[in-house]
């Protein structure tokens, strides 16, 4: 088990969570944060590195693509076996690398819609019968590109806008059962997904220099707000899509 650092109380002692896309990047940081605060976590990823990540955290891994037809069933079965119950579902797995629509072939359109949107609906539907009620939490990872236009990312952005609407729809459907559904819309976060793009001059100018806090975010900048939304402090929050973006949606920096 990883040494616990920096938290005076274990907000998630006795709680269980599933985090998809948890081998690395934002998902790894979310899993790390839950474990640091006392939760037991199932880490899901198609990348076999998820086993090493889970081992580091003393938790359980499932190597699985969220787009597989049996992904929901496998995730639920593994979670029930390893954790015994499901309190929190974080739909984080996603792919980047979108292009302008003219440069996006059918296969790529399908890949973005399946991975970044449809899989969330299917996995959530599979998890729902087992999700703790009242008190269950669903947290989806959208994007600021799902909340505002940004040229050159069309299929990705459309899928992420779908994630935001999925969050609102589900909050309405599940509120009466005591299940809270929220989303985070990250800005530019330094992960393997964005390493290449951060070297791009236009991206650098618009997305990083244009951010009021004048820096890229770190995975931990997302993990903290996810933990907040999963915590009792967020007991009256559902259906929100929270930008965690250094302020870029609210106010592009004056230099740009
Ligand atoms: P990343 O590429 O570093 O990590 C994503 C993880 O998801 C990887 O471990 C990958 O193997 C996994 N994954 C991808 N497709 C999968 C599939 N079909 N089944 C299972 N696992 C799969 O990316 P990052 O940055 O950590 O992204 C996490 C989430 O945050 C994504 O949904 C992404 O769209 C979103 N996001 C990221 C931003 C950023 O600037 N990094 C900005 C806005 C949103």
PDB file of C-alpha atoms and ligand atoms in Angstrom:
ATOM      1  CA  UNK A   1       0.000   0.000   0.000  1.00  0.00           C
ATOM      2  CA  UNK A   2       1.295   3.459  -0.882  1.00  0.00           C
ATOM      3  CA  UNK A   3       2.320   5.663   1.996  1.00  0.00           C
ATOM      4  CA  UNK A   4      -0.493   8.067   2.779  1.00  0.00           C
ATOM      5  CA  UNK A   5       0.464  11.699   2.493  1.00  0.00           C
ATOM      6  CA  UNK A   6      -0.896  15.015   3.569  1.00  0.00           C
ATOM      7  CA  UNK A   7      -4.550  14.362   4.482  1.00  0.00           C
ATOM      8  CA  UNK A   8      -5.699  14.709   8.047  1.00  0.00           C
ATOM      9  CA  UNK A   9      -8.767  12.499   7.622  1.00  0.00           C
ATOM     10  CA  UNK A  10      -9.658   9.675   5.295  1.00  0.00           C
ATOM     11  CA  UNK A  11     -12.744  10.995   3.538  1.00  0.00           C
ATOM     12  CA  UNK A  12     -13.199   7.780   1.591  1.00  0.00           C
ATOM     13  CA  UNK A  13     -12.517   5.180   4.284  1.00  0.00           C
ATOM     14  CA  UNK A  14     -14.823   2.229   3.565  1.00  0.00           C
ATOM     15  CA  UNK A  15     -15.705   3.580   0.100  1.00  0.00           C
ATOM     16  CA  UNK A  16     -15.033   1.901  -3.216  1.00  0.00           C
ATOM     17  CA  UNK A  17     -14.432   3.418  -6.636  1.00  0.00           C
ATOM     18  CA  UNK A  18     -14.002   2.399 -10.261  1.00  0.00           C
ATOM     19  CA  UNK A  19     -11.732   4.642 -12.349  1.00  0.00           C
ATOM     20  CA  UNK A  20     -11.474   4.040 -16.103  1.00  0.00           C
ATOM     21  CA  UNK A  21      -8.372   5.048 -18.047  1.00  0.00           C
ATOM     22  CA  UNK A  22      -6.365   4.739 -14.840  1.00  0.00           C
ATOM     23  CA  UNK A  23      -3.039   3.420 -16.152  1.00  0.00           C
ATOM     24  CA  UNK A  24      -1.569   6.908 -16.416  1.00  0.00           C
ATOM     25  CA  UNK A  25      -2.337  10.631 -16.615  1.00  0.00           C
ATOM     26  CA  UNK A  26      -5.449  12.073 -15.014  1.00  0.00           C
ATOM     27  CA  UNK A  27      -7.013   8.667 -14.270  1.00  0.00           C
ATOM     28  CA  UNK A  28      -3.921   7.475 -12.408  1.00  0.00           C
ATOM     29  CA  UNK A  29      -3.920  10.660 -10.349  1.00  0.00           C
ATOM     30  CA  UNK A  30      -7.628  10.264  -9.497  1.00  0.00           C
ATOM     31  CA  UNK A  31      -7.072   6.665  -8.381  1.00  0.00           C
ATOM     32  CA  UNK A  32      -4.037   7.757  -6.358  1.00  0.00           C
ATOM     33  CA  UNK A  33      -6.051  10.472  -4.626  1.00  0.00           C
ATOM     34  CA  UNK A  34      -8.912   8.118  -3.695  1.00  0.00           C
ATOM     35  CA  UNK A  35      -6.466   5.566  -2.300  1.00  0.00           C
ATOM     36  CA  UNK A  36      -4.599   8.286  -0.381  1.00  0.00           C
ATOM     37  CA  UNK A  37      -7.892   9.146   1.305  1.00  0.00           C
ATOM     38  CA  UNK A  38      -8.818   5.601   2.226  1.00  0.00           C
ATOM     39  CA  UNK A  39     -10.844   4.197  -0.709  1.00  0.00           C
ATOM     40  CA  UNK A  40     -10.356   0.865  -2.420  1.00  0.00           C
ATOM     41  CA  UNK A  41     -10.208   1.259  -6.189  1.00  0.00           C
ATOM     42  CA  UNK A  42     -10.586  -0.828  -9.352  1.00  0.00           C
ATOM     43  CA  UNK A  43      -8.349   0.637 -12.052  1.00  0.00           C
ATOM     44  CA  UNK A  44      -9.522  -0.124 -15.614  1.00  0.00           C
ATOM     45  CA  UNK A  45      -7.483   0.471 -18.766  1.00  0.00           C
ATOM     46  CA  UNK A  46      -6.720  -1.180 -22.091  1.00  0.00           C
ATOM     47  CA  UNK A  47      -3.037  -0.423 -21.484  1.00  0.00           C
ATOM     48  CA  UNK A  48      -1.441  -3.336 -19.568  1.00  0.00           C
ATOM     49  CA  UNK A  49       0.576  -0.724 -17.625  1.00  0.00           C
ATOM     50  CA  UNK A  50      -2.551  -0.450 -15.465  1.00  0.00           C
ATOM     51  CA  UNK A  51      -1.321  -3.522 -13.601  1.00  0.00           C
ATOM     52  CA  UNK A  52       1.849  -1.727 -12.509  1.00  0.00           C
ATOM     53  CA  UNK A  53      -0.152   1.367 -11.535  1.00  0.00           C
ATOM     54  CA  UNK A  54      -2.571  -0.720  -9.473  1.00  0.00           C
ATOM     55  CA  UNK A  55       0.296  -2.609  -7.858  1.00  0.00           C
ATOM     56  CA  UNK A  56       1.936   0.665  -6.861  1.00  0.00           C
ATOM     57  CA  UNK A  57      -1.313   1.706  -5.176  1.00  0.00           C
ATOM     58  CA  UNK A  58      -2.019  -1.712  -3.648  1.00  0.00           C
ATOM     59  CA  UNK A  59      -5.257  -1.980  -5.653  1.00  0.00           C
ATOM     60  CA  UNK A  60      -6.922  -4.132  -8.335  1.00  0.00           C
ATOM     61  CA  UNK A  61      -6.439  -3.749 -12.096  1.00  0.00           C
ATOM     62  CA  UNK A  62      -8.612  -4.806 -15.014  1.00  0.00           C
ATOM     63  CA  UNK A  63      -7.074  -4.716 -18.482  1.00  0.00           C
ATOM     64  CA  UNK A  64     -10.067  -3.955 -20.683  1.00  0.00           C
ATOM     65  CA  UNK A  65     -11.097  -1.520 -23.404  1.00  0.00           C
ATOM     66  CA  UNK A  66     -14.144   0.504 -22.410  1.00  0.00           C
ATOM     67  CA  UNK A  67     -15.386   0.065 -25.985  1.00  0.00           C
ATOM     68  CA  UNK A  68     -15.597  -3.742 -25.784  1.00  0.00           C
ATOM     69  CA  UNK A  69     -19.160  -5.033 -25.895  1.00  0.00           C
ATOM     70  CA  UNK A  70     -18.656  -6.879 -22.597  1.00  0.00           C
ATOM     71  CA  UNK A  71     -16.754  -4.039 -20.879  1.00  0.00           C
ATOM     72  CA  UNK A  72     -19.608  -3.080 -18.538  1.00  0.00           C
ATOM     73  CA  UNK A  73     -20.271  -6.661 -17.475  1.00  0.00           C
ATOM     74  CA  UNK A  74     -16.572  -7.372 -16.904  1.00  0.00           C
ATOM     75  CA  UNK A  75     -16.038  -4.164 -14.948  1.00  0.00           C
ATOM     76  CA  UNK A  76     -19.028  -4.835 -12.686  1.00  0.00           C
ATOM     77  CA  UNK A  77     -18.087  -8.485 -12.119  1.00  0.00           C
ATOM     78  CA  UNK A  78     -14.473  -7.574 -11.283  1.00  0.00           C
ATOM     79  CA  UNK A  79     -15.523  -4.710  -9.021  1.00  0.00           C
ATOM     80  CA  UNK A  80     -18.013  -6.845  -7.092  1.00  0.00           C
ATOM     81  CA  UNK A  81     -15.428  -9.579  -6.644  1.00  0.00           C
ATOM     82  CA  UNK A  82     -12.584  -7.269  -5.621  1.00  0.00           C
ATOM     83  CA  UNK A  83     -14.468  -4.503  -3.794  1.00  0.00           C
ATOM     84  CA  UNK A  84     -17.820  -6.053  -2.794  1.00  0.00           C
ATOM     85  CA  UNK A  85     -19.773  -2.896  -3.688  1.00  0.00           C
ATOM     86  CA  UNK A  86     -19.547   0.171  -5.944  1.00  0.00           C
ATOM     87  CA  UNK A  87     -19.865   3.644  -4.402  1.00  0.00           C
ATOM     88  CA  UNK A  88     -18.149   5.826  -7.019  1.00  0.00           C
ATOM     89  CA  UNK A  89     -17.750   5.531 -10.805  1.00  0.00           C
ATOM     90  CA  UNK A  90     -15.308   7.833 -12.590  1.00  0.00           C
ATOM     91  CA  UNK A  91     -15.658   7.712 -16.378  1.00  0.00           C
ATOM     92  CA  UNK A  92     -12.250   9.093 -17.329  1.00  0.00           C
ATOM     93  CA  UNK A  93     -10.923   6.926 -20.196  1.00  0.00           C
ATOM     94  CA  UNK A  94     -10.639   8.868 -23.421  1.00  0.00           C
ATOM     95  CA  UNK A  95      -8.535   9.473 -26.498  1.00  0.00           C
ATOM     96  CA  UNK A  96      -7.177  12.694 -27.982  1.00  0.00           C
ATOM     97  CA  UNK A  97      -5.765  13.595 -31.364  1.00  0.00           C
ATOM     98  CA  UNK A  98      -8.848  14.965 -33.085  1.00  0.00           C
ATOM     99  CA  UNK A  99      -8.638  16.895 -36.376  1.00  0.00           C
ATOM    100  CA  UNK A 100     -10.662  19.263 -38.515  1.00  0.00           C
ATOM    101  CA  UNK A 101     -13.826  17.603 -39.799  1.00  0.00           C
ATOM    102  CA  UNK A 102     -12.528  17.563 -43.395  1.00  0.00           C
ATOM    103  CA  UNK A 103      -9.561  15.502 -42.227  1.00  0.00           C
ATOM    104  CA  UNK A 104     -11.588  13.079 -40.107  1.00  0.00           C
ATOM    105  CA  UNK A 105     -12.540   9.821 -41.802  1.00  0.00           C
ATOM    106  CA  UNK A 106     -15.456   7.591 -40.792  1.00  0.00           C
ATOM    107  CA  UNK A 107     -13.264   5.300 -38.761  1.00  0.00           C
ATOM    108  CA  UNK A 108     -11.933   8.218 -36.703  1.00  0.00           C
ATOM    109  CA  UNK A 109     -15.401   9.713 -36.170  1.00  0.00           C
ATOM    110  CA  UNK A 110     -16.571   6.343 -34.849  1.00  0.00           C
ATOM    111  CA  UNK A 111     -13.502   5.961 -32.646  1.00  0.00           C
ATOM    112  CA  UNK A 112     -14.090   9.317 -30.923  1.00  0.00           C
ATOM    113  CA  UNK A 113     -17.811   8.797 -30.473  1.00  0.00           C
ATOM    114  CA  UNK A 114     -17.420   5.223 -29.231  1.00  0.00           C
ATOM    115  CA  UNK A 115     -14.489   5.791 -26.874  1.00  0.00           C
ATOM    116  CA  UNK A 116     -15.230   9.274 -25.561  1.00  0.00           C
ATOM    117  CA  UNK A 117     -19.042   9.126 -25.421  1.00  0.00           C
ATOM    118  CA  UNK A 118     -20.911   5.867 -26.136  1.00  0.00           C
ATOM    119  CA  UNK A 119     -18.723   3.802 -23.801  1.00  0.00           C
ATOM    120  CA  UNK A 120     -19.680   6.076 -20.903  1.00  0.00           C
ATOM    121  CA  UNK A 121     -23.392   5.437 -21.494  1.00  0.00           C
ATOM    122  CA  UNK A 122     -22.909   1.685 -21.767  1.00  0.00           C
ATOM    123  CA  UNK A 123     -20.587   1.264 -18.787  1.00  0.00           C
ATOM    124  CA  UNK A 124     -22.691   3.510 -16.585  1.00  0.00           C
ATOM    125  CA  UNK A 125     -25.821   1.546 -17.535  1.00  0.00           C
ATOM    126  CA  UNK A 126     -24.073  -1.691 -16.522  1.00  0.00           C
ATOM    127  CA  UNK A 127     -22.837  -0.256 -13.219  1.00  0.00           C
ATOM    128  CA  UNK A 128     -26.148   1.351 -12.203  1.00  0.00           C
ATOM    129  CA  UNK A 129     -27.886  -1.737 -10.757  1.00  0.00           C
ATOM    130  CA  UNK A 130     -24.922  -2.184  -8.380  1.00  0.00           C
ATOM    131  CA  UNK A 131     -24.224   1.459  -7.569  1.00  0.00           C
ATOM    132  CA  UNK A 132     -24.820   2.318  -3.910  1.00  0.00           C
ATOM    133  CA  UNK A 133     -28.093   4.132  -3.404  1.00  0.00           C
ATOM    134  CA  UNK A 134     -28.590   6.515  -1.812  1.00  0.00           C
ATOM    135  CA  UNK A 135     -25.145   8.076  -1.950  1.00  0.00           C
ATOM    136  CA  UNK A 136     -23.669   6.718  -5.183  1.00  0.00           C
ATOM    137  CA  UNK A 137     -21.561   9.088  -7.258  1.00  0.00           C
ATOM    138  CA  UNK A 138     -20.846   9.254 -10.971  1.00  0.00           C
ATOM    139  CA  UNK A 139     -18.167  11.663 -12.182  1.00  0.00           C
ATOM    140  CA  UNK A 140     -17.550  12.049 -15.907  1.00  0.00           C
ATOM    141  CA  UNK A 141     -14.494  13.667 -17.470  1.00  0.00           C
ATOM    142  CA  UNK A 142     -15.610  16.056 -20.215  1.00  0.00           C
ATOM    143  CA  UNK A 143     -13.408  18.898 -21.529  1.00  0.00           C
ATOM    144  CA  UNK A 144     -13.498  22.641 -22.015  1.00  0.00           C
ATOM    145  CA  UNK A 145     -13.644  21.689 -25.711  1.00  0.00           C
ATOM    146  CA  UNK A 146     -17.086  20.243 -24.922  1.00  0.00           C
ATOM    147  CA  UNK A 147     -18.235  23.613 -23.583  1.00  0.00           C
ATOM    148  CA  UNK A 148     -16.847  26.026 -26.166  1.00  0.00           C
ATOM    149  CA  UNK A 149     -15.682  25.819 -29.752  1.00  0.00           C
ATOM    150  CA  UNK A 150     -12.034  25.233 -30.570  1.00  0.00           C
ATOM    151  CA  UNK A 151     -11.180  24.676 -34.256  1.00  0.00           C
ATOM    152  CA  UNK A 152      -9.512  21.441 -35.252  1.00  0.00           C
ATOM    153  CA  UNK A 153     -10.931  19.155 -32.592  1.00  0.00           C
ATOM    154  CA  UNK A 154     -14.423  18.557 -33.938  1.00  0.00           C
ATOM    155  CA  UNK A 155     -15.105  14.857 -33.325  1.00  0.00           C
ATOM    156  CA  UNK A 156     -13.446  15.030 -29.888  1.00  0.00           C
ATOM    157  CA  UNK A 157     -15.344  18.180 -28.948  1.00  0.00           C
ATOM    158  CA  UNK A 158     -18.711  16.812 -30.081  1.00  0.00           C
ATOM    159  CA  UNK A 159     -18.160  13.688 -27.968  1.00  0.00           C
ATOM    160  CA  UNK A 160     -17.139  15.782 -24.940  1.00  0.00           C
ATOM    161  CA  UNK A 161     -20.195  18.030 -25.347  1.00  0.00           C
ATOM    162  CA  UNK A 162     -22.194  14.801 -25.302  1.00  0.00           C
ATOM    163  CA  UNK A 163     -20.533  13.877 -22.006  1.00  0.00           C
ATOM    164  CA  UNK A 164     -21.674  17.203 -20.517  1.00  0.00           C
ATOM    165  CA  UNK A 165     -25.256  16.603 -21.648  1.00  0.00           C
ATOM    166  CA  UNK A 166     -25.124  12.969 -20.507  1.00  0.00           C
ATOM    167  CA  UNK A 167     -24.185  14.302 -17.058  1.00  0.00           C
ATOM    168  CA  UNK A 168     -27.201  16.611 -16.917  1.00  0.00           C
ATOM    169  CA  UNK A 169     -29.595  13.968 -18.248  1.00  0.00           C
ATOM    170  CA  UNK A 170     -28.451  11.344 -15.780  1.00  0.00           C
ATOM    171  CA  UNK A 171     -28.524  13.763 -12.837  1.00  0.00           C
ATOM    172  CA  UNK A 172     -32.235  14.257 -13.502  1.00  0.00           C
ATOM    173  CA  UNK A 173     -32.935  10.573 -13.885  1.00  0.00           C
ATOM    174  CA  UNK A 174     -30.957   9.403 -10.846  1.00  0.00           C
ATOM    175  CA  UNK A 175     -31.456  12.258  -8.377  1.00  0.00           C
ATOM    176  CA  UNK A 176     -34.604  10.699  -6.895  1.00  0.00           C
ATOM    177  CA  UNK A 177     -32.569   7.547  -6.170  1.00  0.00           C
ATOM    178  CA  UNK A 178     -29.940   9.534  -4.282  1.00  0.00           C
ATOM    179  CA  UNK A 179     -27.248   9.179  -6.950  1.00  0.00           C
ATOM    180  CA  UNK A 180     -25.282  12.325  -7.789  1.00  0.00           C
ATOM    181  CA  UNK A 181     -23.886  12.820 -11.282  1.00  0.00           C
ATOM    182  CA  UNK A 182     -21.359  15.524 -12.123  1.00  0.00           C
ATOM    183  CA  UNK A 183     -18.595  16.214 -14.631  1.00  0.00           C
ATOM    184  CA  UNK A 184     -15.251  17.951 -14.701  1.00  0.00           C
ATOM    185  CA  UNK A 185     -14.220  19.870 -17.822  1.00  0.00           C
ATOM    186  CA  UNK A 186     -10.414  20.050 -17.695  1.00  0.00           C
ATOM    187  CA  UNK A 187      -8.436  22.722 -19.495  1.00  0.00           C
ATOM    188  CA  UNK A 188      -4.891  21.944 -20.643  1.00  0.00           C
ATOM    189  CA  UNK A 189      -3.443  19.279 -18.367  1.00  0.00           C
ATOM    190  CA  UNK A 190       0.113  17.966 -18.700  1.00  0.00           C
ATOM    191  CA  UNK A 191      -0.345  14.265 -19.476  1.00  0.00           C
ATOM    192  CA  UNK A 192       0.919  11.919 -22.198  1.00  0.00           C
ATOM    193  CA  UNK A 193      -2.196  12.907 -24.203  1.00  0.00           C
ATOM    194  CA  UNK A 194      -1.068  16.524 -24.537  1.00  0.00           C
ATOM    195  CA  UNK A 195       2.726  16.181 -24.618  1.00  0.00           C
ATOM    196  CA  UNK A 196       2.910  16.582 -28.405  1.00  0.00           C
ATOM    197  CA  UNK A 197       0.365  19.386 -28.651  1.00  0.00           C
ATOM    198  CA  UNK A 198       2.067  21.503 -26.007  1.00  0.00           C
ATOM    199  CA  UNK A 199       4.972  21.991 -28.441  1.00  0.00           C
ATOM    200  CA  UNK A 200       2.564  23.379 -31.079  1.00  0.00           C
ATOM    201  CA  UNK A 201       2.988  27.185 -31.311  1.00  0.00           C
ATOM    202  CA  UNK A 202      -0.710  28.024 -31.884  1.00  0.00           C
ATOM    203  CA  UNK A 203      -1.815  25.703 -29.090  1.00  0.00           C
ATOM    204  CA  UNK A 204       0.844  27.177 -26.829  1.00  0.00           C
ATOM    205  CA  UNK A 205      -0.315  30.725 -27.561  1.00  0.00           C
ATOM    206  CA  UNK A 206      -4.069  30.132 -27.381  1.00  0.00           C
ATOM    207  CA  UNK A 207      -4.332  27.502 -24.697  1.00  0.00           C
ATOM    208  CA  UNK A 208      -1.439  28.093 -22.339  1.00  0.00           C
ATOM    209  CA  UNK A 209      -0.506  31.772 -22.618  1.00  0.00           C
ATOM    210  CA  UNK A 210      -4.244  32.464 -22.936  1.00  0.00           C
ATOM    211  CA  UNK A 211      -4.982  30.880 -19.576  1.00  0.00           C
ATOM    212  CA  UNK A 212      -5.244  33.500 -16.806  1.00  0.00           C
ATOM    213  CA  UNK A 213      -3.168  31.359 -14.450  1.00  0.00           C
ATOM    214  CA  UNK A 214      -0.522  31.157 -17.224  1.00  0.00           C
ATOM    215  CA  UNK A 215       0.368  27.519 -16.770  1.00  0.00           C
ATOM    216  CA  UNK A 216      -0.775  24.086 -17.798  1.00  0.00           C
ATOM    217  CA  UNK A 217      -2.628  22.090 -15.180  1.00  0.00           C
ATOM    218  CA  UNK A 218      -1.251  18.958 -13.564  1.00  0.00           C
ATOM    219  CA  UNK A 219      -3.225  15.720 -13.167  1.00  0.00           C
ATOM    220  CA  UNK A 220      -3.500  16.481  -9.439  1.00  0.00           C
ATOM    221  CA  UNK A 221      -5.364  19.699 -10.324  1.00  0.00           C
ATOM    222  CA  UNK A 222      -8.153  17.433 -11.639  1.00  0.00           C
ATOM    223  CA  UNK A 223      -7.930  14.712  -8.991  1.00  0.00           C
ATOM    224  CA  UNK A 224      -8.686  17.157  -6.177  1.00  0.00           C
ATOM    225  CA  UNK A 225     -11.968  18.446  -7.683  1.00  0.00           C
ATOM    226  CA  UNK A 226     -13.000  14.870  -8.558  1.00  0.00           C
ATOM    227  CA  UNK A 227     -12.444  13.900  -4.920  1.00  0.00           C
ATOM    228  CA  UNK A 228     -14.474  16.918  -3.823  1.00  0.00           C
ATOM    229  CA  UNK A 229     -17.393  15.901  -6.079  1.00  0.00           C
ATOM    230  CA  UNK A 230     -17.210  12.364  -4.675  1.00  0.00           C
ATOM    231  CA  UNK A 231     -17.155  13.639  -1.079  1.00  0.00           C
ATOM    232  CA  UNK A 232     -19.874  14.542   1.409  1.00  0.00           C
ATOM    233  CA  UNK A 233     -19.005  18.232   0.913  1.00  0.00           C
ATOM    234  CA  UNK A 234     -20.672  17.929  -2.517  1.00  0.00           C
ATOM    235  CA  UNK A 235     -23.889  16.310  -1.189  1.00  0.00           C
ATOM    236  CA  UNK A 236     -26.146  18.982  -2.768  1.00  0.00           C
ATOM    237  CA  UNK A 237     -24.338  19.227  -6.120  1.00  0.00           C
ATOM    238  CA  UNK A 238     -25.618  17.255  -9.087  1.00  0.00           C
ATOM    239  CA  UNK A 239     -25.832  17.882 -12.820  1.00  0.00           C
ATOM    240  CA  UNK A 240     -22.921  20.336 -12.905  1.00  0.00           C
ATOM    241  CA  UNK A 241     -20.069  20.452 -15.393  1.00  0.00           C
ATOM    242  CA  UNK A 242     -17.221  22.104 -13.506  1.00  0.00           C
ATOM    243  CA  UNK A 243     -14.459  23.711 -15.580  1.00  0.00           C
ATOM    244  CA  UNK A 244     -11.034  23.128 -14.014  1.00  0.00           C
ATOM    245  CA  UNK A 245      -9.055  25.146 -16.507  1.00  0.00           C
ATOM    246  CA  UNK A 246      -6.968  27.887 -14.907  1.00  0.00           C
ATOM    247  CA  UNK A 247      -9.705  30.348 -15.849  1.00  0.00           C
ATOM    248  CA  UNK A 248      -9.533  30.152 -19.638  1.00  0.00           C
ATOM    249  CA  UNK A 249     -13.273  29.687 -20.196  1.00  0.00           C
ATOM    250  CA  UNK A 250     -14.128  32.584 -17.898  1.00  0.00           C
ATOM    251  CA  UNK A 251     -11.566  35.030 -19.232  1.00  0.00           C
ATOM    252  CA  UNK A 252      -9.015  34.512 -21.935  1.00  0.00           C
ATOM    253  CA  UNK A 253      -5.882  36.278 -20.894  1.00  0.00           C
ATOM    254  CA  UNK A 254      -5.544  39.842 -22.100  1.00  0.00           C
ATOM    255  CA  UNK A 255      -2.333  39.157 -24.037  1.00  0.00           C
ATOM    256  CA  UNK A 256      -4.201  36.981 -26.557  1.00  0.00           C
TER     257      UNK A 256
HETATM  258  P1  LIG B   1      -3.896   9.949 -21.279  1.00  0.00           P
HETATM  259  O1  LIG B   1      -3.816   9.568 -22.712  1.00  0.00           O
HETATM  260  O2  LIG B   1      -2.650  10.317 -20.570  1.00  0.00           O
HETATM  261  O3  LIG B   1      -4.632   8.813 -20.446  1.00  0.00           O
HETATM  262  C1  LIG B   1      -5.823   8.242 -20.903  1.00  0.00           C
HETATM  263  C2  LIG B   1      -5.883   6.806 -20.422  1.00  0.00           C
HETATM  264  O4  LIG B   1      -7.101   6.242 -20.951  1.00  0.00           O
HETATM  265  C3  LIG B   1      -4.715   5.961 -20.965  1.00  0.00           C
HETATM  266  O5  LIG B   1      -4.148   5.187 -19.931  1.00  0.00           O
HETATM  267  C4  LIG B   1      -5.370   5.105 -22.022  1.00  0.00           C
HETATM  268  O6  LIG B   1      -4.749   3.835 -22.207  1.00  0.00           O
HETATM  269  C5  LIG B   1      -6.788   4.982 -21.499  1.00  0.00           C
HETATM  270  N1  LIG B   1      -7.727   4.614 -22.543  1.00  0.00           N
HETATM  271  C6  LIG B   1      -7.850   5.167 -23.770  1.00  0.00           C
HETATM  272  N2  LIG B   1      -8.777   4.524 -24.487  1.00  0.00           N
HETATM  273  C7  LIG B   1      -9.242   3.533 -23.691  1.00  0.00           C
HETATM  274  C8  LIG B   1     -10.183   2.505 -23.852  1.00  0.00           C
HETATM  275  N3  LIG B   1     -10.841   2.348 -25.015  1.00  0.00           N
HETATM  276  N4  LIG B   1     -10.424   1.659 -22.822  1.00  0.00           N
HETATM  277  C9  LIG B   1      -9.746   1.785 -21.659  1.00  0.00           C
HETATM  278  N5  LIG B   1      -8.832   2.726 -21.442  1.00  0.00           N
HETATM  279  C10 LIG B   1      -8.572   3.596 -22.446  1.00  0.00           C
HETATM  280  O7  LIG B   1      -4.944  11.144 -21.238  1.00  0.00           O
HETATM  281  P2  LIG B   1      -5.378  12.127 -20.051  1.00  0.00           P
HETATM  282  O8  LIG B   1      -4.910  13.475 -20.426  1.00  0.00           O
HETATM  283  O9  LIG B   1      -5.038  11.565 -18.735  1.00  0.00           O
HETATM  284  O10 LIG B   1      -6.963  12.109 -20.276  1.00  0.00           O
HETATM  285  C11 LIG B   1      -7.902  11.580 -19.346  1.00  0.00           C
HETATM  286  C12 LIG B   1      -9.270  12.144 -19.681  1.00  0.00           C
HETATM  287  O11 LIG B   1      -9.236  13.563 -19.527  1.00  0.00           O
HETATM  288  C13 LIG B   1      -9.705  11.879 -21.126  1.00  0.00           C
HETATM  289  O12 LIG B   1     -11.096  11.588 -21.156  1.00  0.00           O
HETATM  290  C14 LIG B   1      -9.416  13.194 -21.808  1.00  0.00           C
HETATM  291  O13 LIG B   1     -10.222  13.403 -22.943  1.00  0.00           O
HETATM  292  C15 LIG B   1      -9.743  14.167 -20.686  1.00  0.00           C
HETATM  293  N6  LIG B   1      -9.151  15.491 -20.875  1.00  0.00           N
HETATM  294  C16 LIG B   1      -7.795  15.665 -20.877  1.00  0.00           C
HETATM  295  C17 LIG B   1      -7.268  16.923 -21.063  1.00  0.00           C
HETATM  296  C18 LIG B   1      -5.801  17.181 -21.059  1.00  0.00           C
HETATM  297  O14 LIG B   1      -5.399  18.324 -21.349  1.00  0.00           O
HETATM  298  N7  LIG B   1      -4.956  16.204 -20.758  1.00  0.00           N
HETATM  299  C19 LIG B   1      -8.131  18.099 -21.266  1.00  0.00           C
HETATM  300  C20 LIG B   1      -9.536  17.796 -21.227  1.00  0.00           C
HETATM  301  C21 LIG B   1     -10.018  16.544 -21.038  1.00  0.00           C
END
